[in-house]
Coordinates of C-alpha atoms in Angstrom, one line a residue:
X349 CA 7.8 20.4 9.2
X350 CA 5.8 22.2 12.0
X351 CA 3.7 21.0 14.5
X352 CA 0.4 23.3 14.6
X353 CA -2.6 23.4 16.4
X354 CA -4.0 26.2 14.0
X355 CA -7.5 25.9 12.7
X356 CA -7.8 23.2 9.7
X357 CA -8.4 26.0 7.4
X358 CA -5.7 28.2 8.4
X359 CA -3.4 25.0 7.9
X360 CA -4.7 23.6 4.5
X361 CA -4.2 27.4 3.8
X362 CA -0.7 27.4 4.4
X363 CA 0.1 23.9 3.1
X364 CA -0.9 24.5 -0.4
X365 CA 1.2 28.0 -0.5
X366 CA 4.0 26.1 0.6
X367 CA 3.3 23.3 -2.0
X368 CA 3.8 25.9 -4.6
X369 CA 6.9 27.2 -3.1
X370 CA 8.2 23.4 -2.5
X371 CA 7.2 22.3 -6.2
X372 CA 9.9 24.9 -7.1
X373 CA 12.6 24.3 -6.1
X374 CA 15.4 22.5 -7.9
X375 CA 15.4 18.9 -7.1
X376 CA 19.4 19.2 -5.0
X377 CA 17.4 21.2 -3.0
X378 CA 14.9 19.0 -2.0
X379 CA 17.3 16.2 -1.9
X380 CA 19.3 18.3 0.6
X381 CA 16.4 18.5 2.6
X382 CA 15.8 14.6 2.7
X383 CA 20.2 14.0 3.7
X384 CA 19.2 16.6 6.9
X385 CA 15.9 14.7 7.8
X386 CA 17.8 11.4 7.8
X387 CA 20.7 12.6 9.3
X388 CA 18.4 13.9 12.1
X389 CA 16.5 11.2 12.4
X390 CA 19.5 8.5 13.3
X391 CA 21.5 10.5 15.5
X392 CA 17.7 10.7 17.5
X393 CA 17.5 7.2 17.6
X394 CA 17.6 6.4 21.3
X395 CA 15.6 9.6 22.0
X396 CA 12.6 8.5 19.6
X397 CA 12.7 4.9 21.0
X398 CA 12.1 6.2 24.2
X399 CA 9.3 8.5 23.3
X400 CA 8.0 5.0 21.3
X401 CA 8.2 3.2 24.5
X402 CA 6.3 5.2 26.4
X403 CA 3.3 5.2 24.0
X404 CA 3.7 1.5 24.1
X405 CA 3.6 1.6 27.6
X406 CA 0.1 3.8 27.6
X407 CA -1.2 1.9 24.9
X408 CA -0.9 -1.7 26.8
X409 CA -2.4 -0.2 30.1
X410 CA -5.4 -2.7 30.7
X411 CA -6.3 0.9 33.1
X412 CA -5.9 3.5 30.4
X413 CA -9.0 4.7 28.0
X414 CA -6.7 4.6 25.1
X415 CA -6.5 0.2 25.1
X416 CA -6.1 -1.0 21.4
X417 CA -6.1 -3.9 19.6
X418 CA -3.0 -6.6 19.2
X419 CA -2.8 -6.1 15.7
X420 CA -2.6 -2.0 16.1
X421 CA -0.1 -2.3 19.1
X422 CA 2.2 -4.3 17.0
X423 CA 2.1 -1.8 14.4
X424 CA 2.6 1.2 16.9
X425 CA 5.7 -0.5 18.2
X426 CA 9.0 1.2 16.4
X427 CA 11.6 -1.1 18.4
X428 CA 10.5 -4.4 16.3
X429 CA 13.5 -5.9 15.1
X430 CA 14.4 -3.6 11.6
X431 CA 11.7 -1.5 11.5
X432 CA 13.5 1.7 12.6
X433 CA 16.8 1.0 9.9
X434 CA 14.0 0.3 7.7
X435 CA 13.0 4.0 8.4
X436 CA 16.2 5.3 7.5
X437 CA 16.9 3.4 4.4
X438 CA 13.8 4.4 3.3
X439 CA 14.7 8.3 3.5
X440 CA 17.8 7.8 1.6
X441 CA 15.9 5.6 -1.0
X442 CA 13.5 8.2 -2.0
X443 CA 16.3 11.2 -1.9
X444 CA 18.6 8.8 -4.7
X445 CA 15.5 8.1 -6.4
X446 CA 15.2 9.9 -9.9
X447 CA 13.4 13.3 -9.8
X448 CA 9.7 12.8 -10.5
X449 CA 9.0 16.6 -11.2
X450 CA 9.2 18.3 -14.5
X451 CA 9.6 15.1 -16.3
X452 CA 8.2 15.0 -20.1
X453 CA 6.4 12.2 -20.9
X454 CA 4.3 13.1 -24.3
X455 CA 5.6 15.5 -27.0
X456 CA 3.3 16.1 -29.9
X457 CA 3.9 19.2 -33.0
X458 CA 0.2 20.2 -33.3
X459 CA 1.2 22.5 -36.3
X460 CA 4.6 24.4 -37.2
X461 CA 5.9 26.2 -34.3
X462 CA 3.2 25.0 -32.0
X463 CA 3.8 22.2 -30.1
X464 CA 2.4 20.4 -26.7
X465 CA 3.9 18.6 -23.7
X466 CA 2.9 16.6 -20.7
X467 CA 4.9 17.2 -18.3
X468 CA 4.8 15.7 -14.4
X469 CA 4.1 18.0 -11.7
X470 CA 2.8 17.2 -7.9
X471 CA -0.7 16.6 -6.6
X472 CA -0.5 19.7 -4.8
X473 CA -1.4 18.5 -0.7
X474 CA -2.0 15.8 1.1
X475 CA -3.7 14.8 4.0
X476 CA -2.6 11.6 5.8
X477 CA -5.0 10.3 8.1
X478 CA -2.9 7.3 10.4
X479 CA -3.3 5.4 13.8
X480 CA -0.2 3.5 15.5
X481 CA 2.4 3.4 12.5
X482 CA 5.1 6.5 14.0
X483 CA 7.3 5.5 10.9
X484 CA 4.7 7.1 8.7
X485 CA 6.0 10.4 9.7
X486 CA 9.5 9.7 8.1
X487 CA 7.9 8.2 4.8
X488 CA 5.5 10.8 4.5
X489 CA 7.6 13.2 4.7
X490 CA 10.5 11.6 2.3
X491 CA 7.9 11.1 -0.4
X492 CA 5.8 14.7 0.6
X493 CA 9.6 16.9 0.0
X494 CA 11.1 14.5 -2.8
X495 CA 7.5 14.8 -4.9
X496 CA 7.2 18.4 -4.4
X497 CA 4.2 18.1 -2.6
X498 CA 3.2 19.4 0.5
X499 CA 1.2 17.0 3.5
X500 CA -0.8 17.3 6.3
X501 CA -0.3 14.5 8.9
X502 CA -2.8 13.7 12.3
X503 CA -2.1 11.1 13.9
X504 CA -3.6 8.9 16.8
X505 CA -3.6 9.9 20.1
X506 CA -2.0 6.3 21.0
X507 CA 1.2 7.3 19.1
X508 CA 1.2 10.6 20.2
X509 CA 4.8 10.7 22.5
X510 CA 6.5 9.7 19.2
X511 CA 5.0 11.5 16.5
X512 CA 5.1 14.8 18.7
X513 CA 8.8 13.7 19.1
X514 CA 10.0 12.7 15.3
X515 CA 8.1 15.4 13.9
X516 CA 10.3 18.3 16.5
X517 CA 13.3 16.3 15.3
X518 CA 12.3 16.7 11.7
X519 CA 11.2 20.2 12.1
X520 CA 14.7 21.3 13.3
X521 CA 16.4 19.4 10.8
X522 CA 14.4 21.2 7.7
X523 CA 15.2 24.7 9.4
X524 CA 18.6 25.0 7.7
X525 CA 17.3 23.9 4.5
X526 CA 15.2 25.6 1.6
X527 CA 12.0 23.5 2.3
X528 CA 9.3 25.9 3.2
X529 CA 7.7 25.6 7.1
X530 CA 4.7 24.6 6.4
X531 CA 5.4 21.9 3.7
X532 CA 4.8 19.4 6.0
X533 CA 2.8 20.0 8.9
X534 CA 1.4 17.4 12.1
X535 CA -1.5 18.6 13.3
X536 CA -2.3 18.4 17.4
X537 CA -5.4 19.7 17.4
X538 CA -8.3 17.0 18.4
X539 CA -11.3 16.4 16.6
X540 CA -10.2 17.9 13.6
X541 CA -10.7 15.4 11.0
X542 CA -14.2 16.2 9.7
X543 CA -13.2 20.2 9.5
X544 CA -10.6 19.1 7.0
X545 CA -11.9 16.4 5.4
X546 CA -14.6 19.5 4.2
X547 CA -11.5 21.5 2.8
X548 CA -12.0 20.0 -0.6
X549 CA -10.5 23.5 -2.2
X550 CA -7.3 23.1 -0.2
X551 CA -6.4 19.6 0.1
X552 CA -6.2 17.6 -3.4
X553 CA -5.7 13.7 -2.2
X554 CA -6.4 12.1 1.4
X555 CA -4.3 8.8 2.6
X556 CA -5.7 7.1 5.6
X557 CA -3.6 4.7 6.9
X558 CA -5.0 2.5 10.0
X559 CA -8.5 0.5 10.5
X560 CA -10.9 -0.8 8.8
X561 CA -13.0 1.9 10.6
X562 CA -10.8 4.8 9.8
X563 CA -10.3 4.1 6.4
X564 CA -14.2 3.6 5.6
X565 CA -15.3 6.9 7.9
X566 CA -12.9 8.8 5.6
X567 CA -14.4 7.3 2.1
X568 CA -17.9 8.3 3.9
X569 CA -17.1 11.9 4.8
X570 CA -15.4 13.8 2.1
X571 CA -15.1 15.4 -1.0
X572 CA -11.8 14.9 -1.6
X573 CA -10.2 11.9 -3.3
X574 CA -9.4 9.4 -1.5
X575 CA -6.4 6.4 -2.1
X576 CA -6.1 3.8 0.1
X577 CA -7.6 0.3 1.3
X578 CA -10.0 -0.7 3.7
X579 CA -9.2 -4.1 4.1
X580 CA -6.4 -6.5 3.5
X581 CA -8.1 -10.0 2.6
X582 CA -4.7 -11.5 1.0
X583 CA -5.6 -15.0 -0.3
X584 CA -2.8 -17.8 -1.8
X585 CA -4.0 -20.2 -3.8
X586 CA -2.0 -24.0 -3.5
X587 CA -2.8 -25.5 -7.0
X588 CA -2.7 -29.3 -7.0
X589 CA 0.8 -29.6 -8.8
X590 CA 2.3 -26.7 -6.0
X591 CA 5.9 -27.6 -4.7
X592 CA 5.7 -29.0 -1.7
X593 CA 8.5 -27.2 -0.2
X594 CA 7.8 -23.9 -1.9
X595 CA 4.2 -24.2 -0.8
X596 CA 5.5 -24.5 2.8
X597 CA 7.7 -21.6 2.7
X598 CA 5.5 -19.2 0.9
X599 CA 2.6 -19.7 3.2
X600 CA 4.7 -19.5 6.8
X601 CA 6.1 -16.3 5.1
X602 CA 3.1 -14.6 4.0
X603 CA 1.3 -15.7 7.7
X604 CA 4.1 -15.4 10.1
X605 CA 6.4 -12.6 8.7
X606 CA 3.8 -10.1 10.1
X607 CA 0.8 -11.3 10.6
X608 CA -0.5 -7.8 12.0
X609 CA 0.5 -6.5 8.5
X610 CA -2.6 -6.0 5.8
X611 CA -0.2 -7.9 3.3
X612 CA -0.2 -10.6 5.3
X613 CA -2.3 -13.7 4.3
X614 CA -5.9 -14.4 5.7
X615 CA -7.5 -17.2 3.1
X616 CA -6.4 -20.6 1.9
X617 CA -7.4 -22.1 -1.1
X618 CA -6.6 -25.8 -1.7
X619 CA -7.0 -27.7 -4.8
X620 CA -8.8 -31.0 -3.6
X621 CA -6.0 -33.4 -4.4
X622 CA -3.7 -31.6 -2.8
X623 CA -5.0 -31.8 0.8
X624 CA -3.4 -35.2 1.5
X625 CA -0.5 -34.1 0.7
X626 CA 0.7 -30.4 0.1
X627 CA -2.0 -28.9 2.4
X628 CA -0.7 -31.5 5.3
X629 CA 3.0 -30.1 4.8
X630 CA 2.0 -26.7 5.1
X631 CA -0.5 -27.3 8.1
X632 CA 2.1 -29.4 9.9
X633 CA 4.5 -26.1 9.8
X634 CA 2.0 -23.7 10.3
X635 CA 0.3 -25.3 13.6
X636 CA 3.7 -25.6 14.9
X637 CA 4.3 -22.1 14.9
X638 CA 0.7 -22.1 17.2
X639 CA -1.4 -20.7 13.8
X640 CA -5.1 -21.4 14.3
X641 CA -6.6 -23.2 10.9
X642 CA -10.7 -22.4 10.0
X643 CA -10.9 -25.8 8.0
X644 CA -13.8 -26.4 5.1
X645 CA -15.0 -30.1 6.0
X646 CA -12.9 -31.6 3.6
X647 CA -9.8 -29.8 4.7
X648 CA -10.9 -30.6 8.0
X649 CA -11.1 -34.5 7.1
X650 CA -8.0 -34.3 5.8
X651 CA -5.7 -32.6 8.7
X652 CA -7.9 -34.7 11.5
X653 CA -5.8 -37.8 10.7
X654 CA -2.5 -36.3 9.5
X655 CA -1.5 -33.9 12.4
X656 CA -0.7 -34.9 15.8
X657 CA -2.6 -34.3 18.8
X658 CA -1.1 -31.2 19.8
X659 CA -1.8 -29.9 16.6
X660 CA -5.0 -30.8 16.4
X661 CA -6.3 -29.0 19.0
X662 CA -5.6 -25.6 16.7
X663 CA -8.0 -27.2 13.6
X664 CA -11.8 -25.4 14.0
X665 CA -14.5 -25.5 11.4
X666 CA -15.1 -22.8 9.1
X667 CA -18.0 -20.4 8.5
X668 CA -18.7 -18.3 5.8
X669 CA -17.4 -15.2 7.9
X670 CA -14.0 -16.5 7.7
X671 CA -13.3 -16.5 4.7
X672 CA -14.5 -12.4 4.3
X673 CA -12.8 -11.7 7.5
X674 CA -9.0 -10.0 7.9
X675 CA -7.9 -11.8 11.0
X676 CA -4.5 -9.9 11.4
X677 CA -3.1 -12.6 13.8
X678 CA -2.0 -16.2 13.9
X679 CA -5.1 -17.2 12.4
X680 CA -6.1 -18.4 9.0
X681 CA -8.8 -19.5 7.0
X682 CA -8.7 -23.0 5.1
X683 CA -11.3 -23.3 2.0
X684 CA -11.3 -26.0 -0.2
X685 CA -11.4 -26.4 -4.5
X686 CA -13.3 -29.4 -5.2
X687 CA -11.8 -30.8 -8.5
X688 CA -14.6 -31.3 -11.1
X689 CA -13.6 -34.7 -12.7
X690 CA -12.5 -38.1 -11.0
X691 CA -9.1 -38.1 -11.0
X692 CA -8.8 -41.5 -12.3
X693 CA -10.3 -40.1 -15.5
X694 CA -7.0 -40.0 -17.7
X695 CA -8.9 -37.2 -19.8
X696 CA -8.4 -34.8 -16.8
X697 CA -4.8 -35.3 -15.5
X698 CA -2.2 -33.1 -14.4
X699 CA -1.0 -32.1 -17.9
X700 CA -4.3 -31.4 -19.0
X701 CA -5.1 -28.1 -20.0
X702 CA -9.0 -28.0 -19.6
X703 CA -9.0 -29.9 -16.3
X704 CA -6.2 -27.3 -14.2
X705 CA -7.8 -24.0 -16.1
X706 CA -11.6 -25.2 -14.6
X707 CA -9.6 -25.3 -11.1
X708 CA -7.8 -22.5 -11.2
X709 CA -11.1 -20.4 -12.3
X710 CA -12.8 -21.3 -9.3
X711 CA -9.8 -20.1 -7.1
X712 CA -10.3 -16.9 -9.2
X713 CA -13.7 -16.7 -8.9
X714 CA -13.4 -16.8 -4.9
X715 CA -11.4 -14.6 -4.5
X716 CA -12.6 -12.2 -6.6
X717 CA -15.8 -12.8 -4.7
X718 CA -14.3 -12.4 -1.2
X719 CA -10.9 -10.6 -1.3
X720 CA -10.4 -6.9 -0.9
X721 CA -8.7 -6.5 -4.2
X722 CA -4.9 -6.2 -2.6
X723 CA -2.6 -9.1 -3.1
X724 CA -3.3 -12.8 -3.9
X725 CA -0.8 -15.4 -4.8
X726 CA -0.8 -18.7 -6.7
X727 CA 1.9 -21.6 -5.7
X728 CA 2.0 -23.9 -8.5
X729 CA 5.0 -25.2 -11.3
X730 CA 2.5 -24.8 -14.5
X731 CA 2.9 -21.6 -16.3
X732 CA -0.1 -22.2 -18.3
X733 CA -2.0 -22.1 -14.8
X734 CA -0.4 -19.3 -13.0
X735 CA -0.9 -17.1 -16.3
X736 CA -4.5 -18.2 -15.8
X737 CA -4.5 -17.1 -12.5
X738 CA -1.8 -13.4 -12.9
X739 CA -4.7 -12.7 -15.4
X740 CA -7.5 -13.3 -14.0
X741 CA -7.7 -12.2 -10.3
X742 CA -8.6 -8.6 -10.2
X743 CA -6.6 -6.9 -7.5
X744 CA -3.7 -4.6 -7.2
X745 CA -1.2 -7.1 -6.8
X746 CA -1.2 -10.7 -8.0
X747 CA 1.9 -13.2 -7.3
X748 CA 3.2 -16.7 -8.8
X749 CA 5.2 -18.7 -6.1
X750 CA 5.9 -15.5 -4.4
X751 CA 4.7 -14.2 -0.2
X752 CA 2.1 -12.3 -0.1
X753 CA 4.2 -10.0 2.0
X754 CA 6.3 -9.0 -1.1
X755 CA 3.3 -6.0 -1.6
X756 CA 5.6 -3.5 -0.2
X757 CA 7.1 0.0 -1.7
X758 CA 10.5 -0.6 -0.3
X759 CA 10.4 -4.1 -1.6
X760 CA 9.5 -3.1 -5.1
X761 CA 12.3 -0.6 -5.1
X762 CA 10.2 2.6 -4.4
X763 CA 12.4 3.2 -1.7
X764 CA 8.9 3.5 0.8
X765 CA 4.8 4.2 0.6
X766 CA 2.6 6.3 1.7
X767 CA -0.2 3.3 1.7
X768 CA -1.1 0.6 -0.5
X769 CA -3.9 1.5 -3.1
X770 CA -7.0 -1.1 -4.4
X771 CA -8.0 2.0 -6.3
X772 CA -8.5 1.3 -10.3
X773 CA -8.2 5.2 -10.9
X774 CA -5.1 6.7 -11.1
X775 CA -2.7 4.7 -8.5
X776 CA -2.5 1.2 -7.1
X777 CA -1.0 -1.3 -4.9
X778 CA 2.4 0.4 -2.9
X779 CA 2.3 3.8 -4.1
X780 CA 5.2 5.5 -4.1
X781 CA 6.9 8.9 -5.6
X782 CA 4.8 7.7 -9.2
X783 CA 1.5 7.7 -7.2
X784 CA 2.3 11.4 -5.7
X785 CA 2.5 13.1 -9.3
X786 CA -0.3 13.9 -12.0
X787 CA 0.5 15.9 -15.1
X788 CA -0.1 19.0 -16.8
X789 CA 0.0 19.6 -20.7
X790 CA 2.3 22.9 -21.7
X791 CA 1.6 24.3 -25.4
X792 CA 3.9 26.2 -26.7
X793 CA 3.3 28.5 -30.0
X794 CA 3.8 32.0 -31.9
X795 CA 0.1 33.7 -31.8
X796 CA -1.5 30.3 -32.5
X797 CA -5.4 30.5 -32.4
X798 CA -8.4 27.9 -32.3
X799 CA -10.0 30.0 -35.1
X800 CA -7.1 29.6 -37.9
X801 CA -8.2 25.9 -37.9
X802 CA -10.7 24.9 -40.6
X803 CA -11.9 22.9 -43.4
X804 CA -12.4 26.5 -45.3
X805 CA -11.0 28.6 -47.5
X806 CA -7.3 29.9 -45.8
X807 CA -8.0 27.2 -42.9
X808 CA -4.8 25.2 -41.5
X809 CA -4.8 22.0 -40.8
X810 CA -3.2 19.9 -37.1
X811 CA -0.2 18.0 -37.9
X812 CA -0.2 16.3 -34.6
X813 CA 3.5 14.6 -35.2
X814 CA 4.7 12.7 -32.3
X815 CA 7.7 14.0 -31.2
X816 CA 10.7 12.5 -29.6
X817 CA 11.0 12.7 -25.8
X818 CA 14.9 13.8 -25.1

């Protein structure tokens, strides 16, 4: 790693020579490089934390010009409770990870002695685009040197003290190893972003990682593919039959774990016969940890009477806005599914098929309507419904009785992310070292030509055998 303040060109330059040099090299190389970067990174502990601290510090200063929001300070903050051991754990996940490069995945005999391969190979470069978030730096640069790919990082000026610091830390470690310089570089320089977001013939995939802002500037000004999310509009869905219990532990989970977080929860949605009871559980726990509901009237009716005064006082009426807006705090939107037959009706009860299915279809059509396409979770004990549900909500991650907060890479075993994807092209949800590679094909033959293939006289004919991959 190097921190630069060369001109973007002269760095996208340099990055994609080094990606070919780093895409090279065997993968105990590039695991040796990760087992110095970790190494690094915890005996530095106390050193980064202070660096952290101070950009906390400048970042809270009501005086300062560089104020930012709750949501973004609580992401800048590296001393939360885990969040540097997470760090750590997640450099030694990617290095023990399975090598992604060079990895045969089709094998096809097109003819006798000519036959074709597809064979995983990195991206190439990467530009990460982040504000707050100083662990990003660490999983970058796990997945950037495990993947054989090389990565450009700029960060935010409000996190500046501890990038500038974990990125000198890293850059000494990677000195006595065989992972080129300029494989992964943090770029000072300010007002750089447009310059290379224009470098479409040097850099192969942008990541932003920060605001809403950010993320849609960067989709609006470049070239270059983008991966990534705007918005994190998570929505759970309590089906009238929900647990009562599991309902109540989901929901704090998915709201309080981290509510700064874009996996965190924003909607709602409540099967009507369930507000009396299931929706009052969940409600009652929720405003006792101070969460402000946005009720639908009939949710609202329903809480009025059921919560205590206290409580009370945290119930507002929803508008429309609510339900499209990510509130990343203790804050939550509350919208109501109106069932569409009397329940006294023994036609439409629980068990029936027809009656849960026309419920659970409206909770899919809302939020395919209003979500962002990340996660959304159903809580309910009938398979038949949450299969309803897994299948029909189009986003990258979709849950039975499970948080919302799940949608992580180190939680699905990807040891960590570079971002979480609502892309429908090549990667999505937490992408990992799978997300970082593409493929190329390799065909292999003995003076094989186009031309020897005909229906004429003399002409050959393809095989195409599949082949075994070993």
């Amino acid at each position: 790693m190097s921190l630069t303040n060369s001109q973007p060109l002269e760095v996208a330059t340099s990055a994609s020579r080094s990606a070919q040099k780093l895409a090279a090299l065997p993968a105990d190389a590039r695991n040796a490089g990760l087992t110095a970067v970790h190494q690094a990174l915890s005996a530095s502990k106390k050193v980064i934390l202070e660096a952290n601290a101070r950009d906390l510090e400048a970042a809270s200063n009501p005086g300062g010009d560089g104020q930012i929001s709750q949501s973004l300070l609580k992401r800048l903050d590296l001393a939360k409770p885990g969040k540097f051991d997470d760090m750590l754990k997640g450099v030694l996940d990617v290095r023990d990870l399975d090598d992604p490069v060079g990895n045969v995945t089709l094998r096809t005999r097109l003819d006798d002695g000519l036959d074709l391969e597809r064979i995983t190979c990195p991206i190439g470069v990467l530009l990460i685009i982040f504000e707050s978030r100083p662990e990003v730096i660490a999983n970058i640069t796990a997945l950037a040197i495990k993947s054989g790919n090389a990565a450009i990082l700029k960060g935010g000026k409000e996190s500046t003290e501890s990038f500038v610091t974990i990125s000198t830390i890293i850059s000494k470690a990677l000195e006595s190893t065989e992972i080129p310089k300029d494989s992964i570089q943090l770029v000072t320089t300010r007002d750089v972003i447009p310059q290379l977001l224009s470098l479409d013939r040097h850099i192969d995939l942008v990541i932003p990682r920060g605001s809403n802002d950010l993320v849609r500037y960067v989709k609006t000004n470049t070239r270059v593919p983008v991966l990534g999310h705007a918005d994190g509009l998570c929505s759970i869905y309590i089906h009238k039959d929900a647990d009562r219990d599991t309902a109540v532990k989901v929901v704090l989970d998915a709201k309080l774990d981290y509510p700064a977080a874009c996996n965190a929860v924003e909607t709602l949605l409540v099967d009507e016969e369930a507000l009396p009871t299931v929706l009052v559980a969940v409600a009652d726990a929720l405003t006792a940890k101070t969460v402000a509901l946005r009720c639908d009237a009939p949710s609202l009716s329903a809480l009025s009477g059921s919560l205590d005064e206290q409580k009370q006082s945290l119930l507002k009426p929803a508008t429309e806005a609510d339900y499209t807006t990510e509130f990343l705090d203790l804050t939550l939107a509350i919208k109501t599914i109106p069932a569409l037959s009397s329940p006294d009706d023994p036609s439409t009860s629980s068990s029936s098929s027809s009656s849960s299915f026309s419920d659970v279809d409206q909770a899919v059509e809302h939020i395919n309507a209003h979500s962002s396409h990340h996660t959304d979770a159903i809580i309910t004990t009938d398979e038949a419904v949450a299969q309803r549900f897994l299948n029909g909500v189009d986003s990258a991650g979709v849950y039975w009785n499970a948080s919302t907060r799940m949608a992580d890479g180190l939680r699905y075993g990807f040891g960590t992310e570079v971002g979480i994807s609502t892309n429908k092209i090549h990667a999505r949800g937490p992408v990992g070292l799978e997300g970082l590679m593409i493929y190329k094909y390799v065909v292999k033959g003995h003076g094989h030509v186009a031309g020897d293939y005909h229906a004429g006289p003399g002409g050959r004919s393809w095989k195409h055998e599949r082949m075994p991959i070993v």
